[in-house]
mmCIF file of C-alpha atoms in Angstrom:
data_model
loop_
_atom_site.group_PDB
_atom_site.id
_atom_site.type_symbol
_atom_site.label_atom_id
_atom_site.label_comp_id
_atom_site.label_asym_id
_atom_site.label_seq_id
_atom_site.Cartn_x
_atom_site.Cartn_y
_atom_site.Cartn_z
ATOM 1 C CA UNK A 25 145.876 125.289 -21.536
ATOM 2 C CA UNK A 26 144.637 128.516 -21.096
ATOM 3 C CA UNK A 27 141.803 129.777 -23.819
ATOM 4 C CA UNK A 28 143.434 133.154 -24.100
ATOM 5 C CA UNK A 29 146.875 131.460 -24.929
ATOM 6 C CA UNK A 30 145.522 128.716 -27.010
ATOM 7 C CA UNK A 31 144.063 131.489 -29.496
ATOM 8 C CA UNK A 32 147.006 133.631 -29.218
ATOM 9 C CA UNK A 33 149.289 130.877 -30.196
ATOM 10 C CA UNK A 34 146.860 129.917 -33.326
ATOM 11 C CA UNK A 35 146.971 134.048 -34.023
ATOM 12 C CA UNK A 36 150.716 133.731 -34.949
ATOM 13 C CA UNK A 37 151.450 130.129 -36.160
ATOM 14 C CA UNK A 38 148.691 131.595 -39.287
ATOM 15 C CA UNK A 39 150.818 132.031 -42.400
ATOM 16 C CA UNK A 40 148.397 134.791 -43.645
ATOM 17 C CA UNK A 41 147.202 137.242 -41.362
ATOM 18 C CA UNK A 42 142.900 136.561 -41.214
ATOM 19 C CA UNK A 43 141.018 139.256 -39.613
ATOM 20 C CA UNK A 44 140.071 137.877 -36.267
ATOM 21 C CA UNK A 45 139.240 138.117 -32.109
ATOM 22 C CA UNK A 46 141.611 141.198 -30.229
ATOM 23 C CA UNK A 47 141.002 138.488 -27.503
ATOM 24 C CA UNK A 48 143.839 140.109 -25.836
ATOM 25 C CA UNK A 49 142.482 143.825 -25.859
ATOM 26 C CA UNK A 50 138.941 143.349 -25.244
ATOM 27 C CA UNK A 51 140.204 141.378 -21.449
ATOM 28 C CA UNK A 52 142.662 144.219 -20.690
ATOM 29 C CA UNK A 53 139.187 146.084 -21.119
ATOM 30 C CA UNK A 54 137.478 144.249 -19.136
ATOM 31 C CA UNK A 55 140.346 143.788 -16.592
ATOM 32 C CA UNK A 56 140.433 147.799 -16.224
ATOM 33 C CA UNK A 57 137.024 147.418 -15.094
ATOM 34 C CA UNK A 58 136.825 144.587 -12.712
ATOM 35 C CA UNK A 59 139.310 147.694 -10.532
ATOM 36 C CA UNK A 60 136.471 150.556 -10.986
ATOM 37 C CA UNK A 61 134.164 150.693 -8.462
ATOM 38 C CA UNK A 62 131.639 150.919 -10.623
ATOM 39 C CA UNK A 63 131.918 147.549 -12.257
ATOM 40 C CA UNK A 64 132.205 145.819 -9.317
ATOM 41 C CA UNK A 65 129.295 143.115 -8.468
ATOM 42 C CA UNK A 66 126.268 143.941 -5.613
ATOM 43 C CA UNK A 67 126.482 142.038 -2.818
ATOM 44 C CA UNK A 68 123.250 140.259 -3.151
ATOM 45 C CA UNK A 69 120.736 139.623 -6.733
ATOM 46 C CA UNK A 70 118.197 142.453 -5.358
ATOM 47 C CA UNK A 71 120.692 144.991 -5.330
ATOM 48 C CA UNK A 72 122.122 143.979 -8.615
ATOM 49 C CA UNK A 73 118.557 144.794 -9.897
ATOM 50 C CA UNK A 74 118.227 147.648 -9.070
ATOM 51 C CA UNK A 75 122.227 148.928 -9.239
ATOM 52 C CA UNK A 76 123.858 147.067 -12.351
ATOM 53 C CA UNK A 77 123.948 149.639 -14.983
ATOM 54 C CA UNK A 78 122.607 149.391 -18.602
ATOM 55 C CA UNK A 79 126.326 150.898 -19.691
ATOM 56 C CA UNK A 80 130.023 150.797 -18.135
ATOM 57 C CA UNK A 81 131.873 153.998 -17.848
ATOM 58 C CA UNK A 82 135.191 152.514 -18.247
ATOM 59 C CA UNK A 83 134.263 150.839 -21.750
ATOM 60 C CA UNK A 84 130.916 152.391 -22.803
ATOM 61 C CA UNK A 85 131.562 152.987 -26.200
ATOM 62 C CA UNK A 86 134.018 151.141 -27.280
ATOM 63 C CA UNK A 87 134.041 147.533 -26.102
ATOM 64 C CA UNK A 88 130.765 146.446 -28.458
ATOM 65 C CA UNK A 89 131.662 148.587 -31.194
ATOM 66 C CA UNK A 90 135.001 147.069 -31.691
ATOM 67 C CA UNK A 91 134.100 143.239 -30.948
ATOM 68 C CA UNK A 92 131.132 144.372 -33.483
ATOM 69 C CA UNK A 93 133.914 145.351 -36.473
ATOM 70 C CA UNK A 94 135.341 142.410 -35.165
ATOM 71 C CA UNK A 95 132.648 140.023 -36.206
ATOM 72 C CA UNK A 96 132.387 141.308 -39.217
ATOM 73 C CA UNK A 97 135.347 140.745 -40.604
ATOM 74 C CA UNK A 98 135.742 137.874 -39.868
ATOM 75 C CA UNK A 99 132.238 136.843 -40.614
ATOM 76 C CA UNK A 100 133.249 138.385 -44.172
ATOM 77 C CA UNK A 101 136.381 136.600 -44.403
ATOM 78 C CA UNK A 102 135.200 132.934 -43.807
ATOM 79 C CA UNK A 103 132.232 134.005 -45.527
ATOM 80 C CA UNK A 104 134.661 134.941 -48.803
ATOM 81 C CA UNK A 105 137.171 131.994 -48.877
ATOM 82 C CA UNK A 106 134.778 129.958 -48.283
ATOM 83 C CA UNK A 107 132.444 130.902 -52.070
ATOM 84 C CA UNK A 108 136.012 130.564 -53.688
ATOM 85 C CA UNK A 109 136.675 126.815 -51.729
ATOM 86 C CA UNK A 110 133.495 125.734 -52.352
ATOM 87 C CA UNK A 111 133.080 127.128 -56.380
ATOM 88 C CA UNK A 112 136.200 125.975 -57.323
ATOM 89 C CA UNK A 113 136.025 122.361 -56.253
ATOM 90 C CA UNK A 114 132.477 122.530 -57.884
ATOM 91 C CA UNK A 115 133.772 123.639 -61.166
ATOM 92 C CA UNK A 116 133.730 121.274 -63.885
ATOM 93 C CA UNK A 117 135.835 121.228 -67.468
ATOM 94 C CA UNK A 118 137.288 124.665 -68.733
ATOM 95 C CA UNK A 119 136.610 126.793 -65.498
ATOM 96 C CA UNK A 120 138.227 124.353 -63.145
ATOM 97 C CA UNK A 121 141.203 124.363 -66.243
ATOM 98 C CA UNK A 122 141.494 128.175 -65.630
ATOM 99 C CA UNK A 123 141.038 127.818 -62.559
ATOM 100 C CA UNK A 124 144.256 125.416 -62.696
ATOM 101 C CA UNK A 125 146.183 127.830 -65.065
ATOM 102 C CA UNK A 126 145.833 130.715 -62.557
ATOM 103 C CA UNK A 127 146.915 128.990 -59.626
ATOM 104 C CA UNK A 128 143.834 128.498 -57.347
ATOM 105 C CA UNK A 129 143.653 124.460 -57.186
ATOM 106 C CA UNK A 130 147.748 124.094 -55.469
ATOM 107 C CA UNK A 131 148.186 120.244 -57.576
ATOM 108 C CA UNK A 132 146.558 118.380 -55.590
ATOM 109 C CA UNK A 133 142.854 117.060 -53.370
ATOM 110 C CA UNK A 134 144.697 117.361 -50.585
ATOM 111 C CA UNK A 135 145.309 121.078 -50.988
ATOM 112 C CA UNK A 136 141.257 121.646 -50.605
ATOM 113 C CA UNK A 137 140.791 119.384 -48.046
ATOM 114 C CA UNK A 138 143.346 121.299 -45.900
ATOM 115 C CA UNK A 139 141.970 125.022 -47.054
ATOM 116 C CA UNK A 140 139.141 123.648 -45.977
ATOM 117 C CA UNK A 141 140.085 122.619 -42.573
ATOM 118 C CA UNK A 142 141.960 125.805 -41.607
ATOM 119 C CA UNK A 143 138.535 127.733 -42.497
ATOM 120 C CA UNK A 144 136.536 126.092 -40.090
ATOM 121 C CA UNK A 145 138.990 126.015 -37.387
ATOM 122 C CA UNK A 146 139.074 130.101 -37.923
ATOM 123 C CA UNK A 147 135.286 130.113 -37.999
ATOM 124 C CA UNK A 148 134.531 128.143 -34.464
ATOM 125 C CA UNK A 149 137.787 129.871 -32.464
ATOM 126 C CA UNK A 150 136.699 132.967 -33.250
ATOM 127 C CA UNK A 151 133.092 131.751 -32.635
ATOM 128 C CA UNK A 152 134.854 130.288 -29.320
ATOM 129 C CA UNK A 153 136.568 133.987 -28.647
ATOM 130 C CA UNK A 154 133.884 135.509 -29.107
ATOM 131 C CA UNK A 155 131.455 134.048 -26.528
ATOM 132 C CA UNK A 156 133.855 133.656 -23.587
ATOM 133 C CA UNK A 157 134.628 137.272 -24.375
ATOM 134 C CA UNK A 158 131.230 138.527 -24.096
ATOM 135 C CA UNK A 159 130.507 135.999 -21.110
ATOM 136 C CA UNK A 160 133.754 137.205 -19.243
ATOM 137 C CA UNK A 161 131.328 140.945 -20.057
ATOM 138 C CA UNK A 162 128.479 139.848 -18.246
ATOM 139 C CA UNK A 163 130.307 138.584 -15.088
ATOM 140 C CA UNK A 164 132.349 140.776 -14.938
ATOM 141 C CA UNK A 165 129.357 143.469 -15.521
ATOM 142 C CA UNK A 166 127.393 141.945 -13.297
ATOM 143 C CA UNK A 167 124.702 141.852 -17.018
ATOM 144 C CA UNK A 168 123.114 140.714 -19.393
ATOM 145 C CA UNK A 169 124.222 143.300 -22.315
ATOM 146 C CA UNK A 170 126.597 140.929 -23.256
ATOM 147 C CA UNK A 171 123.959 137.465 -24.221
ATOM 148 C CA UNK A 172 122.067 141.131 -25.418
ATOM 149 C CA UNK A 173 124.119 142.195 -28.148
ATOM 150 C CA UNK A 174 124.833 138.318 -29.148
ATOM 151 C CA UNK A 175 121.197 138.470 -29.788
ATOM 152 C CA UNK A 176 121.329 141.851 -31.783
ATOM 153 C CA UNK A 177 124.242 140.782 -33.481
ATOM 154 C CA UNK A 178 122.352 137.664 -34.887
ATOM 155 C CA UNK A 179 119.765 140.112 -36.132
ATOM 156 C CA UNK A 180 122.107 141.437 -37.605
ATOM 157 C CA UNK A 181 123.924 138.207 -39.750
ATOM 158 C CA UNK A 182 127.572 138.724 -37.739
ATOM 159 C CA UNK A 183 127.593 135.837 -36.385
ATOM 160 C CA UNK A 184 129.440 133.219 -37.950
ATOM 161 C CA UNK A 185 128.167 130.289 -36.562
ATOM 162 C CA UNK A 186 124.595 131.155 -38.667
ATOM 163 C CA UNK A 187 126.805 131.529 -41.507
ATOM 164 C CA UNK A 188 125.240 129.019 -44.792
ATOM 165 C CA UNK A 189 129.090 128.533 -45.741
ATOM 166 C CA UNK A 190 129.283 126.872 -42.445
ATOM 167 C CA UNK A 191 126.964 124.624 -43.311
ATOM 168 C CA UNK A 192 129.026 124.226 -46.530
ATOM 169 C CA UNK A 193 131.706 123.111 -45.481
ATOM 170 C CA UNK A 194 130.611 120.531 -42.965
ATOM 171 C CA UNK A 195 128.489 119.082 -46.360
ATOM 172 C CA UNK A 196 132.123 119.637 -48.355
ATOM 173 C CA UNK A 197 133.887 117.327 -45.983
ATOM 174 C CA UNK A 198 131.492 113.921 -45.733
ATOM 175 C CA UNK A 199 131.283 114.148 -49.962
ATOM 176 C CA UNK A 200 134.442 114.283 -49.874
ATOM 177 C CA UNK A 201 135.157 111.475 -47.174
ATOM 178 C CA UNK A 202 132.318 109.322 -48.551
ATOM 179 C CA UNK A 203 134.121 109.415 -52.054
ATOM 180 C CA UNK A 204 137.172 110.127 -52.390
ATOM 181 C CA UNK A 205 140.112 110.068 -48.445
ATOM 182 C CA UNK A 206 137.382 107.619 -46.736
ATOM 183 C CA UNK A 207 140.336 105.808 -45.119
ATOM 184 C CA UNK A 208 142.462 108.206 -43.963
ATOM 185 C CA UNK A 209 141.492 110.051 -41.071
ATOM 186 C CA UNK A 210 144.231 113.007 -41.083
ATOM 187 C CA UNK A 211 142.588 114.710 -43.375
ATOM 188 C CA UNK A 212 139.429 114.733 -41.659
ATOM 189 C CA UNK A 213 137.979 118.780 -41.601
ATOM 190 C CA UNK A 214 136.551 118.012 -38.286
ATOM 191 C CA UNK A 215 135.795 115.240 -35.814
ATOM 192 C CA UNK A 216 132.424 113.208 -34.758
ATOM 193 C CA UNK A 217 130.709 115.577 -38.464
ATOM 194 C CA UNK A 218 127.522 113.212 -39.404
ATOM 195 C CA UNK A 219 124.317 112.903 -41.492
ATOM 196 C CA UNK A 220 122.032 110.823 -39.416
ATOM 197 C CA UNK A 221 118.294 109.930 -40.801
ATOM 198 C CA UNK A 222 115.976 109.515 -37.778
ATOM 199 C CA UNK A 223 113.013 108.627 -38.896
ATOM 200 C CA UNK A 224 112.995 109.458 -42.507
ATOM 201 C CA UNK A 225 114.236 112.741 -41.804
ATOM 202 C CA UNK A 226 117.559 114.409 -42.407
ATOM 203 C CA UNK A 227 120.007 116.124 -39.782
ATOM 204 C CA UNK A 228 123.791 117.666 -40.213
ATOM 205 C CA UNK A 229 125.585 118.043 -37.304
ATOM 206 C CA UNK A 230 128.540 117.954 -35.783
ATOM 207 C CA UNK A 231 130.400 118.147 -32.214
ATOM 208 C CA UNK A 232 133.655 120.419 -32.044
ATOM 209 C CA UNK A 233 135.794 121.521 -29.667
ATOM 210 C CA UNK A 234 135.251 122.864 -26.680
ATOM 211 C CA UNK A 235 131.513 121.798 -26.396
ATOM 212 C CA UNK A 236 130.606 123.670 -28.871
ATOM 213 C CA UNK A 237 127.991 122.081 -31.023
ATOM 214 C CA UNK A 238 125.800 122.374 -34.881
ATOM 215 C CA UNK A 239 123.055 121.008 -35.430
ATOM 216 C CA UNK A 240 121.640 122.232 -38.927
ATOM 217 C CA UNK A 241 117.561 120.219 -39.976
ATOM 218 C CA UNK A 242 117.185 119.521 -43.208
ATOM 219 C CA UNK A 243 113.839 119.746 -43.410
ATOM 220 C CA UNK A 244 112.246 121.912 -44.961
ATOM 221 C CA UNK A 245 109.672 123.893 -42.644
ATOM 222 C CA UNK A 246 107.286 124.808 -46.372
ATOM 223 C CA UNK A 247 106.488 121.450 -47.537
ATOM 224 C CA UNK A 248 108.073 119.119 -44.158
ATOM 225 C CA UNK A 249 109.916 117.137 -46.687
ATOM 226 C CA UNK A 250 113.686 117.110 -47.046
ATOM 227 C CA UNK A 251 115.191 119.649 -48.583
ATOM 228 C CA UNK A 252 115.405 120.020 -52.645
ATOM 229 C CA UNK A 253 118.137 121.664 -53.933
ATOM 230 C CA UNK A 254 117.821 123.265 -51.425
ATOM 231 C CA UNK A 255 118.701 127.597 -50.802
ATOM 232 C CA UNK A 256 119.823 129.394 -47.971
ATOM 233 C CA UNK A 257 117.563 132.662 -47.689
ATOM 234 C CA UNK A 258 120.283 136.106 -45.463
ATOM 235 C CA UNK A 259 118.247 135.242 -42.925
ATOM 236 C CA UNK A 260 120.053 132.018 -42.463
ATOM 237 C CA UNK A 261 116.739 129.357 -43.038
ATOM 238 C CA UNK A 262 116.589 126.639 -45.320
ATOM 239 C CA UNK A 263 114.505 126.134 -47.477
ATOM 240 C CA UNK A 264 113.705 124.080 -50.678
ATOM 241 C CA UNK A 265 114.579 126.286 -53.740
ATOM 242 C CA UNK A 266 110.559 125.601 -55.061
ATOM 243 C CA UNK A 267 109.142 126.368 -51.662
ATOM 244 C CA UNK A 268 111.061 129.639 -50.924
ATOM 245 C CA UNK A 269 109.838 131.007 -54.491
ATOM 246 C CA UNK A 270 106.646 130.133 -53.724
ATOM 247 C CA UNK A 271 106.261 131.592 -50.641
ATOM 248 C CA UNK A 272 108.717 134.887 -51.914
ATOM 249 C CA UNK A 273 105.073 134.240 -54.917
ATOM 250 C CA UNK A 274 108.040 134.260 -58.157
ATOM 251 C CA UNK A 275 108.268 132.081 -60.276
ATOM 252 C CA UNK A 276 111.128 130.062 -60.502
ATOM 253 C CA UNK A 277 111.302 131.497 -64.023
ATOM 254 C CA UNK A 278 112.736 134.319 -62.746
ATOM 255 C CA UNK A 279 114.485 133.179 -59.684
ATOM 256 C CA UNK A 280 114.498 135.027 -56.119
ATOM 257 C CA UNK A 281 116.419 137.739 -56.800
ATOM 258 C CA UNK A 282 112.868 139.535 -58.827
ATOM 259 C CA UNK A 283 111.156 138.948 -55.711
ATOM 260 C CA UNK A 284 109.982 141.957 -54.091
ATOM 261 C CA UNK A 285 111.791 143.485 -51.236
ATOM 262 C CA UNK A 286 109.271 144.125 -48.793
ATOM 263 C CA UNK A 287 108.262 139.779 -49.173
ATOM 264 C CA UNK A 288 109.188 137.644 -44.873
ATOM 265 C CA UNK A 289 111.154 135.038 -44.626
ATOM 266 C CA UNK A 290 108.011 132.418 -43.847
ATOM 267 C CA UNK A 291 110.125 131.440 -40.121
ATOM 268 C CA UNK A 292 111.386 134.250 -38.805
ATOM 269 C CA UNK A 293 109.596 137.531 -40.496
ATOM 270 C CA UNK A 294 111.916 139.268 -41.470
ATOM 271 C CA UNK A 295 111.951 140.939 -44.921
ATOM 272 C CA UNK A 296 114.370 141.348 -48.229
ATOM 273 C CA UNK A 297 116.014 137.899 -47.518
ATOM 274 C CA UNK A 298 115.110 136.761 -50.905
ATOM 275 C CA UNK A 299 118.001 139.158 -53.322
ATOM 276 C CA UNK A 300 121.051 137.073 -51.139
ATOM 277 C CA UNK A 301 119.708 133.595 -50.783
ATOM 278 C CA UNK A 302 122.777 130.941 -51.486
ATOM 279 C CA UNK A 303 122.359 128.304 -53.413
ATOM 280 C CA UNK A 304 123.449 125.260 -51.403
ATOM 281 C CA UNK A 305 125.142 123.211 -53.945
ATOM 282 C CA UNK A 306 127.310 120.745 -51.648
ATOM 283 C CA UNK A 307 124.217 120.558 -49.592
ATOM 284 C CA UNK A 308 122.433 119.128 -52.546
ATOM 285 C CA UNK A 309 125.098 116.696 -52.874
ATOM 286 C CA UNK A 310 125.503 114.865 -49.485
ATOM 287 C CA UNK A 311 121.501 114.864 -49.245
ATOM 288 C CA UNK A 312 120.826 113.155 -53.600
ATOM 289 C CA UNK A 313 123.976 110.200 -52.193
ATOM 290 C CA UNK A 314 122.273 109.460 -49.411
ATOM 291 C CA UNK A 315 118.072 109.804 -49.629
ATOM 292 C CA UNK A 316 118.592 108.282 -53.361
ATOM 293 C CA UNK A 317 114.875 107.005 -53.161
ATOM 294 C CA UNK A 318 112.897 109.772 -52.499
ATOM 295 C CA UNK A 319 115.615 111.898 -54.700
ATOM 296 C CA UNK A 320 114.217 110.190 -57.449
ATOM 297 C CA UNK A 321 110.711 111.140 -56.742
ATOM 298 C CA UNK A 322 111.247 114.712 -55.553
ATOM 299 C CA UNK A 323 113.391 114.826 -58.658
ATOM 300 C CA UNK A 324 110.636 114.256 -60.845
ATOM 301 C CA UNK A 325 107.845 115.635 -59.338
ATOM 302 C CA UNK A 326 110.290 118.602 -59.089
ATOM 303 C CA UNK A 327 110.160 118.108 -62.889
ATOM 304 C CA UNK A 328 106.603 117.843 -64.184
ATOM 305 C CA UNK A 329 106.013 121.724 -61.365
ATOM 306 C CA UNK A 330 109.588 123.305 -63.073
ATOM 307 C CA UNK A 331 107.756 122.417 -67.356
ATOM 308 C CA UNK A 332 104.493 124.064 -65.579
ATOM 309 C CA UNK A 333 105.428 126.991 -64.217
ATOM 310 C CA UNK A 334 108.719 127.921 -67.734
ATOM 311 C CA UNK A 335 105.505 126.769 -70.291
ATOM 312 C CA UNK A 336 102.983 129.248 -68.120
ATOM 313 C CA UNK A 337 105.478 131.681 -68.141
ATOM 314 C CA UNK A 338 106.147 131.905 -72.047
ATOM 315 C CA UNK A 339 102.146 131.272 -72.389
ATOM 316 C CA UNK A 340 102.415 135.334 -71.050
ATOM 317 C CA UNK A 341 104.919 136.058 -72.192
ATOM 318 C CA UNK A 342 102.683 135.107 -76.110
ATOM 319 C CA UNK A 343 100.160 137.304 -75.039
ATOM 320 C CA UNK A 344 101.862 140.181 -73.213
ATOM 321 C CA UNK A 345 103.687 140.582 -77.043
ATOM 322 C CA UNK A 346 100.510 140.244 -79.016
ATOM 323 C CA UNK A 347 98.526 142.177 -76.687
ATOM 324 C CA UNK A 348 95.933 139.642 -76.062
#
């Protein structure tokens, strides 16, 4: 089955209409480009380098702006719904009861799993649609504008496969599989999702349909140890919380929200990435279960450091109060 038909069937089968990529519309636009003489492929590569236009006279001004808007809507919808689902799963006590009263719990554990599966499918099928349409754009125009656009979108954090909530949903799936539905294959969110530990270094991987593969290295690039209390910065890079605080020059008492907007990510050097950092709770639970010996050691070390920072914070507050 061709992807276009598969995508249309997916859209039509949705119970709730969610933002998506107008795959069929973009294909029609590119079909017009194919018929336009100025968009045809030159006879040889050297001629292509000289004549291939930066902008297409047929789709210039409409194709990329509309695609960017669709990608923004898809990422925004996915992030919002994934965050609500994971908050519900992690809720406890009165808060969980309150969610149940409001009808958000849907009554059983299976509903949580199905909603997670639907969200992952939504993210992946739209990521595939975007990848295919950009590939087709470059093929028709004999250019690299599609790949350039993809790079720009990634720097704008509009690439859905970069979302920290996708990594959280993968951890959410493994946590559920290992605790409550170990023997029920029909409840699997997606095939091939696993946590592997090689030479003491864990990684999260997931093999998806149509050759898409996700790999997440779970080693902190600052302390070079397994992530502990992980946070994802808005640029998409993941660090231990205490390491991220150190990189942002803030104490754990004040937190990442107090970081200077000029502070940059240690890896990509992008600024203003700390205030919107996301705590990866499901990933934290998964790593705690899978690396118990390391977790206990790290927990003791972190406790000492946190007590030290809290003591220093209150000492400075007391000195400031008495004017010393």
